[in-house]
Amino acid sequence: MKNILKYRIVVMLCLVTGAGMAQRYDFQQYDIRHGLVQSQITSITQDINGRLWTTALGGLSMFDGKDFRNFTRTDGLVSNFAMAVKTDWKGNIYVGTSSGLSVYDGKDFHNSHKQAWISRLVTDGKGSIYTLYRKKLTRLSGTRPLPASGLPEGQITATCTGPSGNLWIAIAGKGLYELAQSRWKPPALNILINNLKVTRFLIDRIHHHRIWLVTPDGLYLVTDKKLSMQVPGPTRGISAIAQTAEGAIWLGTRNGAWRLNEHEAVHFTSRNGFTDNMVNDIFCDTDDNVWLGTDGAGLYKFNDPGYLIYDQTQGLGNQIVMALSEGHTPGSVWLGTSAGLYEYRPGKPVRSVHIPGTVPHTNPVNILLKDHKDNIWVGTPGDGLWKSDGYKINRIDRGWPQMAYNGIIEDMLGNIWLATDIGCLVFDPRSGKYRHISRNFDGALLEAGRDSVIFASSEGIDLITGMKKHNPLRIKALEGSGIMCMLKHNGKILFGTTDYGIVIWDKATGKTGTVNTKKGLSSDHVYSLMDDGTGTIWAGTGRGIDRLDAGSYQVRQDTRSPLLECNQNAILRENGKIWIGTTLGAVVYTGRQLPAKPTRPRIFIDSVTLSGKRIRDTISLSIPYSEQQLAISFTGVYLSGTEDLRYQYSLAGADDKFSVPSSGKTVSFTALPAGKYHFQVRALTGEGTYSATAGYTFEIAPPYYQTTPFRLLLLLLALLVIGASVYVIISLKERRRRLRLKIKLEEQFNIRKQTAEDFHDDLGNKLTRITVLSEVLTSMIGPEETEKRRILEKINTNIGELYSGTRDMLWSLNPKNDTLSQLLSHIAGFGDELFNDTTICFSSRISVTGNSRLSLSMSRNILMILKEAMHNALKHARPQMVLYTAGMSGDTLLITLQDDGQGFDTEKSRDGHGINNMRIRASRIGARLQISSGKNGTSLSLAIQFSTRSQQQNA
């Protein structure tokens, strides 16, 4: 150690190590009351999801900014005596214990190196974990040890990760070595430090040429090839070292912690908000929060938002600070509390200021004012109004009834205005006299002009001019609310209210605006307002301290502002600092630049369960339609704040909009339609800062009845059903048609039969009588009366023809003759009878079998065509023979009539009445009629399709 004395001992720029001993710093403590597994913290780290992990002599704890989750041996940890913790890039948590190594993969613990004492772990820039195992540096791959190769000889006393991510080690008697490109390289400074026993060291992340060394003798700094011991500060017993992103060096010691920077060295102990216990580890998280693990006092977080707090730990008799004022000496501040009057002086402890005639530490002070003559006015709620000139304190209101003083201002003329429980008073320091202005209770005071004051009371707002005239200010936006404070700013009056936040009234136009919780204000109950002259308006509210832009009156977000309840008109600007009285002490903003943007919370998908079973793959999932019981759990992490996070989620595929913020950490889905979905969730702080979104994709498989094969099958079945239905409908229609036809035919049959019988009986009798009468008349006429006899012969001939025609009609009407064979035979019989008494030889050939029925129309028209053809042959052809044939050719009925007569001209005969009737009748029954005639005779052919014949029958 003699060589060390050769080097100059450097004293840091700030020589006042006690700077900060007169105020309390903002530390947040977490111990077993908050859920910590045990209060002897040994190591701290942060995982890839932003969660804080701590080891203690009672197990392992995980912290998300609000809740702790603890792991012990019953959960799989190899030992509760946990000494060190680190995390790799995959999120695995490595825990060194007194009985080996435990690796937590998020679900289970995997243990190794049993019975080995593992108290040191270090992570390099590649996420590899190293430990000193059996006095050798070992890289851990899962739970398997991989000894580091190429190590220099000697005992490794400390490890560290440099700003570039390379691993560094300290070897006793040799100095430091850096692992770069798989080789251990010693820096040139080893010649300066090889005699030091380095227990811990740190490569400065701001000034890479600086290295901080912790030894049993104290803290050393190596820079520019020079070695310096750092004083003031701890010289022995340094147990931890860390550096913030801003470059401040933090040291853990046997008695609290130190913070060193270029301007000051601050010792944090129980006197200024920390603890006197030993600090085992210090960790700076990704949001630059400083965490300190203590031996017995649990875990602390240092909040450095640029403000300090003065309370009972710095000497105040009570932490409720009701009033503030500049003191008589430069930099001093008077504080009125619920337990009396106190004075703060830079670098000195807070002292009590005795008010004569009162009992110290029991009588509260409500108001303080420093006038233009540097007198300080002190108002109490029952022990009088006092004035201090810097030497003594005198009572001013002797002879007046006991009053409670709640507000005070000095006007341009030097008059002191007082708001009391008996109304508004004005005190003239020159004459020592009071004037009662208003009888209204309490209120706030504001000088509006050279001769005007605004007095806000429980009865409303009055503009007092000339200390006499009262003009009520009727501002609609203030109706129904109490006025706690007022501020004159740029031609406007700002009113701090109990209900509406800050109401801004433009005196010139009468227009009003509002700044409230909907626009970012911490609370709608505003106790104090002040313009600091630098473009910021300060507002002390019922839930914290807000800052407004003096131009736009927009609230500036500040996540590090303390959540404290402020007091009425207790606000002061002194030497660039802002003092605000609260129910938990005086908050002092030091003017330190705060972060431009608030830190963001983090969020990650914690687990996915389907029908109560946890899904291992948390990236995506295909879910059967019948098992729709999906639950997604998520966790928000916010180490920079203490308030509860709220959560919003959306489900793309169902509704892309984010839900209303809620505190729930699990979302369940049970009745989603089939399809693809993407779940997104984000965390939201109380200041409105959102995290990035965490997502999870899943797909609901369609039910069988929504699949393509099922739909095709359903379509096929539908077509079959439709086809069957159509077939049934057609069949039913056909059955009904046939039934109707049958009934119709039966009716026709009966009608035809009855008609034939009636016609035969009636007409036959009449023709018979005519014939008999004709014969009687013939017998009565003599032979000589030839003319009469010729007439009677014509009558007999016509009667015969009429009878013959009637017989054919009656034959057709008779339903028994509707068959094809009956028709063909009847035609043949007609031909035999027609040609019987002539020289013409008539013959017939019928080759049709079966008993098919024909309709009356079909039968009648065929008969009439053939009768007309036979009559034509008899009258005009003069044939020697006539041949009648009928037969079937497939489904066609073919009837022919041929003679060997003299023939006729078919072209000239087209206009003939008989042939035209034959053609009309043929077309009527859908038959094809062909007539050919020549020298060799005439041939008539009638072809009838069988289907047509059936249609004619069914028509």
PDB file of C-alpha atoms in Angstrom, residues 584-757:
ATOM      1  CA  LEU A 584     -46.912  15.412   4.524  1.00  0.00           C
ATOM      2  CA  GLY A 585     -44.339  18.181   4.714  1.00  0.00           C
ATOM      3  CA  ALA A 586     -42.953  20.929   2.510  1.00  0.00           C
ATOM      4  CA  VAL A 587     -42.132  19.850  -1.043  1.00  0.00           C
ATOM      5  CA  VAL A 588     -39.270  21.769  -2.629  1.00  0.00           C
ATOM      6  CA  TYR A 589     -38.681  21.678  -6.389  1.00  0.00           C
ATOM      7  CA  THR A 590     -34.996  22.319  -6.937  1.00  0.00           C
ATOM      8  CA  GLY A 591     -35.211  23.349 -10.571  1.00  0.00           C
ATOM      9  CA  ARG A 592     -33.619  20.128 -11.839  1.00  0.00           C
ATOM     10  CA  GLN A 593     -34.610  19.344 -15.411  1.00  0.00           C
ATOM     11  CA  LEU A 594     -37.197  16.566 -15.480  1.00  0.00           C
ATOM     12  CA  PRO A 595     -37.576  13.996 -18.241  1.00  0.00           C
ATOM     13  CA  ALA A 596     -39.285  15.398 -21.330  1.00  0.00           C
ATOM     14  CA  LYS A 597     -41.499  12.353 -21.580  1.00  0.00           C
ATOM     15  CA  PRO A 598     -42.834  10.125 -18.834  1.00  0.00           C
ATOM     16  CA  THR A 599     -41.589   6.563 -18.722  1.00  0.00           C
ATOM     17  CA  ARG A 600     -43.903   4.009 -20.261  1.00  0.00           C
ATOM     18  CA  PRO A 601     -45.196   0.909 -18.532  1.00  0.00           C
ATOM     19  CA  ARG A 602     -44.629  -2.511 -20.043  1.00  0.00           C
ATOM     20  CA  ILE A 603     -47.006  -5.361 -20.614  1.00  0.00           C
ATOM     21  CA  PHE A 604     -46.716  -8.982 -21.628  1.00  0.00           C
ATOM     22  CA  ILE A 605     -48.958 -12.014 -22.046  1.00  0.00           C
ATOM     23  CA  ASP A 606     -48.532 -14.010 -18.879  1.00  0.00           C
ATOM     24  CA  SER A 607     -50.517 -17.153 -19.689  1.00  0.00           C
ATOM     25  CA  VAL A 608     -53.150 -18.590 -22.007  1.00  0.00           C
ATOM     26  CA  THR A 609     -55.542 -21.267 -20.799  1.00  0.00           C
ATOM     27  CA  LEU A 610     -58.007 -23.329 -22.803  1.00  0.00           C
ATOM     28  CA  SER A 611     -60.770 -25.081 -20.865  1.00  0.00           C
ATOM     29  CA  GLY A 612     -58.738 -24.577 -17.707  1.00  0.00           C
ATOM     30  CA  LYS A 613     -55.512 -26.064 -19.153  1.00  0.00           C
ATOM     31  CA  ARG A 614     -52.484 -23.842 -19.648  1.00  0.00           C
ATOM     32  CA  ILE A 615     -51.219 -23.618 -23.223  1.00  0.00           C
ATOM     33  CA  ARG A 616     -47.483 -23.998 -23.564  1.00  0.00           C
ATOM     34  CA  ASP A 617     -47.267 -22.278 -26.922  1.00  0.00           C
ATOM     35  CA  THR A 618     -48.183 -18.666 -26.238  1.00  0.00           C
ATOM     36  CA  ILE A 619     -47.617 -17.414 -29.795  1.00  0.00           C
ATOM     37  CA  SER A 620     -50.734 -18.656 -31.570  1.00  0.00           C
ATOM     38  CA  LEU A 621     -53.446 -21.241 -31.109  1.00  0.00           C
ATOM     39  CA  SER A 622     -56.095 -23.085 -33.113  1.00  0.00           C
ATOM     40  CA  ILE A 623     -59.155 -23.793 -31.012  1.00  0.00           C
ATOM     41  CA  PRO A 624     -61.893 -26.344 -31.794  1.00  0.00           C
ATOM     42  CA  TYR A 625     -65.287 -24.709 -31.942  1.00  0.00           C
ATOM     43  CA  SER A 626     -66.619 -26.993 -29.218  1.00  0.00           C
ATOM     44  CA  GLU A 627     -63.898 -25.946 -26.711  1.00  0.00           C
ATOM     45  CA  GLN A 628     -64.391 -22.176 -26.623  1.00  0.00           C
ATOM     46  CA  GLN A 629     -63.234 -21.473 -23.084  1.00  0.00           C
ATOM     47  CA  LEU A 630     -60.189 -19.297 -23.723  1.00  0.00           C
ATOM     48  CA  ALA A 631     -58.680 -17.110 -20.996  1.00  0.00           C
ATOM     49  CA  ILE A 632     -55.747 -14.743 -21.613  1.00  0.00           C
ATOM     50  CA  SER A 633     -53.894 -13.361 -18.591  1.00  0.00           C
ATOM     51  CA  PHE A 634     -51.483 -10.456 -18.844  1.00  0.00           C
ATOM     52  CA  THR A 635     -49.258  -8.487 -16.514  1.00  0.00           C
ATOM     53  CA  GLY A 636     -48.358  -4.818 -16.589  1.00  0.00           C
ATOM     54  CA  VAL A 637     -45.035  -3.669 -15.212  1.00  0.00           C
ATOM     55  CA  TYR A 638     -44.456  -0.088 -14.114  1.00  0.00           C
ATOM     56  CA  LEU A 639     -41.474   0.370 -11.836  1.00  0.00           C
ATOM     57  CA  SER A 640     -41.472   4.162 -12.153  1.00  0.00           C
ATOM     58  CA  GLY A 641     -44.793   4.655 -10.387  1.00  0.00           C
ATOM     59  CA  THR A 642     -46.761   3.303  -7.493  1.00  0.00           C
ATOM     60  CA  GLU A 643     -50.292   3.774  -8.766  1.00  0.00           C
ATOM     61  CA  ASP A 644     -52.398   0.933 -10.078  1.00  0.00           C
ATOM     62  CA  LEU A 645     -52.210   0.301 -13.796  1.00  0.00           C
ATOM     63  CA  ARG A 646     -55.337  -0.022 -15.880  1.00  0.00           C
ATOM     64  CA  TYR A 647     -55.685  -2.109 -18.993  1.00  0.00           C
ATOM     65  CA  GLN A 648     -57.364  -1.862 -22.389  1.00  0.00           C
ATOM     66  CA  TYR A 649     -57.729  -4.654 -24.887  1.00  0.00           C
ATOM     67  CA  SER A 650     -59.062  -5.153 -28.389  1.00  0.00           C
ATOM     68  CA  LEU A 651     -59.866  -8.208 -30.472  1.00  0.00           C
ATOM     69  CA  ALA A 652     -59.198  -7.746 -34.186  1.00  0.00           C
ATOM     70  CA  GLY A 653     -61.647  -9.888 -36.072  1.00  0.00           C
ATOM     71  CA  ALA A 654     -64.492  -9.021 -33.718  1.00  0.00           C
ATOM     72  CA  ASP A 655     -63.989  -5.383 -32.654  1.00  0.00           C
ATOM     73  CA  ASP A 656     -60.861  -3.347 -33.418  1.00  0.00           C
ATOM     74  CA  LYS A 657     -61.655  -0.695 -30.812  1.00  0.00           C
ATOM     75  CA  PHE A 658     -59.931  -0.796 -27.432  1.00  0.00           C
ATOM     76  CA  SER A 659     -62.106  -1.461 -24.415  1.00  0.00           C
ATOM     77  CA  VAL A 660     -62.772   0.914 -21.533  1.00  0.00           C
ATOM     78  CA  PRO A 661     -59.783   0.920 -19.104  1.00  0.00           C
ATOM     79  CA  SER A 662     -60.166  -1.518 -16.208  1.00  0.00           C
ATOM     80  CA  SER A 663     -57.985  -3.109 -13.538  1.00  0.00           C
ATOM     81  CA  GLY A 664     -58.704  -6.704 -14.599  1.00  0.00           C
ATOM     82  CA  LYS A 665     -55.711  -8.779 -15.722  1.00  0.00           C
ATOM     83  CA  THR A 666     -57.608 -11.623 -17.382  1.00  0.00           C
ATOM     84  CA  VAL A 667     -59.972 -11.646 -20.358  1.00  0.00           C
ATOM     85  CA  SER A 668     -62.145 -14.658 -21.196  1.00  0.00           C
ATOM     86  CA  PHE A 669     -63.770 -15.566 -24.501  1.00  0.00           C
ATOM     87  CA  THR A 670     -66.488 -18.216 -24.697  1.00  0.00           C
ATOM     88  CA  ALA A 671     -68.808 -17.622 -27.639  1.00  0.00           C
ATOM     89  CA  LEU A 672     -66.845 -16.281 -30.594  1.00  0.00           C
ATOM     90  CA  PRO A 673     -67.799 -17.049 -34.191  1.00  0.00           C
ATOM     91  CA  ALA A 674     -65.373 -19.130 -36.204  1.00  0.00           C
ATOM     92  CA  GLY A 675     -62.500 -17.117 -37.667  1.00  0.00           C
ATOM     93  CA  LYS A 676     -59.049 -15.657 -37.056  1.00  0.00           C
ATOM     94  CA  TYR A 677     -58.512 -13.215 -34.177  1.00  0.00           C
ATOM     95  CA  HIS A 678     -55.663 -11.087 -32.875  1.00  0.00           C
ATOM     96  CA  PHE A 679     -55.836 -10.070 -29.225  1.00  0.00           C
ATOM     97  CA  GLN A 680     -54.020  -6.881 -28.174  1.00  0.00           C
ATOM     98  CA  VAL A 681     -53.667  -5.395 -24.712  1.00  0.00           C
ATOM     99  CA  ARG A 682     -51.946  -2.301 -23.378  1.00  0.00           C
ATOM    100  CA  ALA A 683     -51.350  -0.814 -19.937  1.00  0.00           C
ATOM    101  CA  LEU A 684     -52.318   2.712 -18.961  1.00  0.00           C
ATOM    102  CA  THR A 685     -50.921   4.825 -16.120  1.00  0.00           C
ATOM    103  CA  GLY A 686     -52.893   7.364 -14.129  1.00  0.00           C
ATOM    104  CA  GLU A 687     -51.246  10.142 -16.174  1.00  0.00           C
ATOM    105  CA  GLY A 688     -52.509   8.642 -19.420  1.00  0.00           C
ATOM    106  CA  THR A 689     -49.222   7.084 -20.568  1.00  0.00           C
ATOM    107  CA  TYR A 690     -49.715   3.925 -22.611  1.00  0.00           C
ATOM    108  CA  SER A 691     -47.447   0.943 -22.898  1.00  0.00           C
ATOM    109  CA  ALA A 692     -46.677  -0.764 -26.160  1.00  0.00           C
ATOM    110  CA  THR A 693     -49.213  -3.451 -26.988  1.00  0.00           C
ATOM    111  CA  ALA A 694     -48.768  -7.154 -26.310  1.00  0.00           C
ATOM    112  CA  GLY A 695     -50.503  -9.470 -28.742  1.00  0.00           C
ATOM    113  CA  TYR A 696     -51.731 -13.028 -29.125  1.00  0.00           C
ATOM    114  CA  THR A 697     -53.185 -14.645 -32.239  1.00  0.00           C
ATOM    115  CA  PHE A 698     -55.681 -17.480 -32.187  1.00  0.00           C
ATOM    116  CA  GLU A 699     -58.160 -19.083 -34.537  1.00  0.00           C
ATOM    117  CA  ILE A 700     -61.573 -20.563 -33.804  1.00  0.00           C
ATOM    118  CA  ALA A 701     -62.064 -23.593 -36.050  1.00  0.00           C
ATOM    119  CA  PRO A 702     -65.510 -23.655 -37.669  1.00  0.00           C
ATOM    120  CA  PRO A 703     -68.042 -26.251 -36.494  1.00  0.00           C
ATOM    121  CA  TYR A 704     -68.651 -29.225 -38.753  1.00  0.00           C
ATOM    122  CA  TYR A 705     -71.789 -27.628 -40.123  1.00  0.00           C
ATOM    123  CA  GLN A 706     -69.751 -24.644 -41.356  1.00  0.00           C
ATOM    124  CA  THR A 707     -67.080 -26.672 -43.179  1.00  0.00           C
ATOM    125  CA  THR A 708     -66.964 -26.880 -46.993  1.00  0.00           C
ATOM    126  CA  PRO A 709     -67.567 -30.676 -47.210  1.00  0.00           C
ATOM    127  CA  PHE A 710     -70.569 -30.369 -44.937  1.00  0.00           C
ATOM    128  CA  ARG A 711     -71.911 -27.460 -46.951  1.00  0.00           C
ATOM    129  CA  LEU A 712     -71.466 -29.449 -50.179  1.00  0.00           C
ATOM    130  CA  LEU A 713     -73.232 -32.408 -48.594  1.00  0.00           C
ATOM    131  CA  LEU A 714     -75.949 -30.087 -47.351  1.00  0.00           C
ATOM    132  CA  LEU A 715     -76.298 -28.623 -50.847  1.00  0.00           C
ATOM    133  CA  LEU A 716     -76.513 -32.107 -52.333  1.00  0.00           C
ATOM    134  CA  LEU A 717     -79.149 -33.119 -49.793  1.00  0.00           C
ATOM    135  CA  ALA A 718     -81.031 -29.932 -50.492  1.00  0.00           C
ATOM    136  CA  LEU A 719     -80.974 -30.653 -54.208  1.00  0.00           C
ATOM    137  CA  LEU A 720     -82.147 -34.189 -53.536  1.00  0.00           C
ATOM    138  CA  VAL A 721     -84.919 -32.938 -51.295  1.00  0.00           C
ATOM    139  CA  ILE A 722     -85.905 -30.346 -53.882  1.00  0.00           C
ATOM    140  CA  GLY A 723     -85.826 -32.975 -56.614  1.00  0.00           C
ATOM    141  CA  ALA A 724     -87.866 -35.380 -54.524  1.00  0.00           C
ATOM    142  CA  SER A 725     -90.275 -32.605 -53.634  1.00  0.00           C
ATOM    143  CA  VAL A 726     -90.645 -31.626 -57.277  1.00  0.00           C
ATOM    144  CA  TYR A 727     -91.145 -35.282 -58.217  1.00  0.00           C
ATOM    145  CA  VAL A 728     -93.761 -35.734 -55.488  1.00  0.00           C
ATOM    146  CA  ILE A 729     -95.493 -32.510 -56.491  1.00  0.00           C
ATOM    147  CA  ILE A 730     -95.502 -33.494 -60.162  1.00  0.00           C
ATOM    148  CA  SER A 731     -96.659 -37.000 -59.284  1.00  0.00           C
ATOM    149  CA  LEU A 732     -99.434 -35.646 -57.137  1.00  0.00           C
ATOM    150  CA  LYS A 733    -100.419 -33.224 -59.850  1.00  0.00           C
ATOM    151  CA  GLU A 734    -100.349 -36.052 -62.402  1.00  0.00           C
ATOM    152  CA  ARG A 735    -102.426 -38.250 -60.111  1.00  0.00           C
ATOM    153  CA  ARG A 736    -104.889 -35.440 -59.580  1.00  0.00           C
ATOM    154  CA  ARG A 737    -104.924 -34.786 -63.329  1.00  0.00           C
ATOM    155  CA  ARG A 738    -105.519 -38.433 -64.087  1.00  0.00           C
ATOM    156  CA  LEU A 739    -108.141 -38.593 -61.399  1.00  0.00           C
ATOM    157  CA  ARG A 740    -109.834 -35.544 -62.824  1.00  0.00           C
ATOM    158  CA  LEU A 741    -109.481 -37.050 -66.321  1.00  0.00           C
ATOM    159  CA  LYS A 742    -110.883 -40.346 -65.131  1.00  0.00           C
ATOM    160  CA  ILE A 743    -113.800 -38.584 -63.533  1.00  0.00           C
ATOM    161  CA  LYS A 744    -114.231 -36.494 -66.657  1.00  0.00           C
ATOM    162  CA  LEU A 745    -114.058 -39.547 -68.892  1.00  0.00           C
ATOM    163  CA  GLU A 746    -116.501 -41.368 -66.703  1.00  0.00           C
ATOM    164  CA  GLU A 747    -118.821 -38.399 -66.861  1.00  0.00           C
ATOM    165  CA  GLN A 748    -118.318 -38.204 -70.625  1.00  0.00           C
ATOM    166  CA  PHE A 749    -118.865 -41.936 -70.888  1.00  0.00           C
ATOM    167  CA  ASN A 750    -122.140 -41.718 -69.026  1.00  0.00           C
ATOM    168  CA  ILE A 751    -123.231 -38.626 -70.918  1.00  0.00           C
ATOM    169  CA  ARG A 752    -122.298 -40.144 -74.294  1.00  0.00           C
ATOM    170  CA  LYS A 753    -123.985 -43.393 -73.421  1.00  0.00           C
ATOM    171  CA  GLN A 754    -127.111 -41.642 -72.221  1.00  0.00           C
ATOM    172  CA  THR A 755    -127.064 -39.305 -75.216  1.00  0.00           C
ATOM    173  CA  ALA A 756    -126.642 -42.172 -77.644  1.00  0.00           C
ATOM    174  CA  GLU A 757    -129.475 -44.070 -76.045  1.00  0.00           C
TER     175      GLU A 757
END
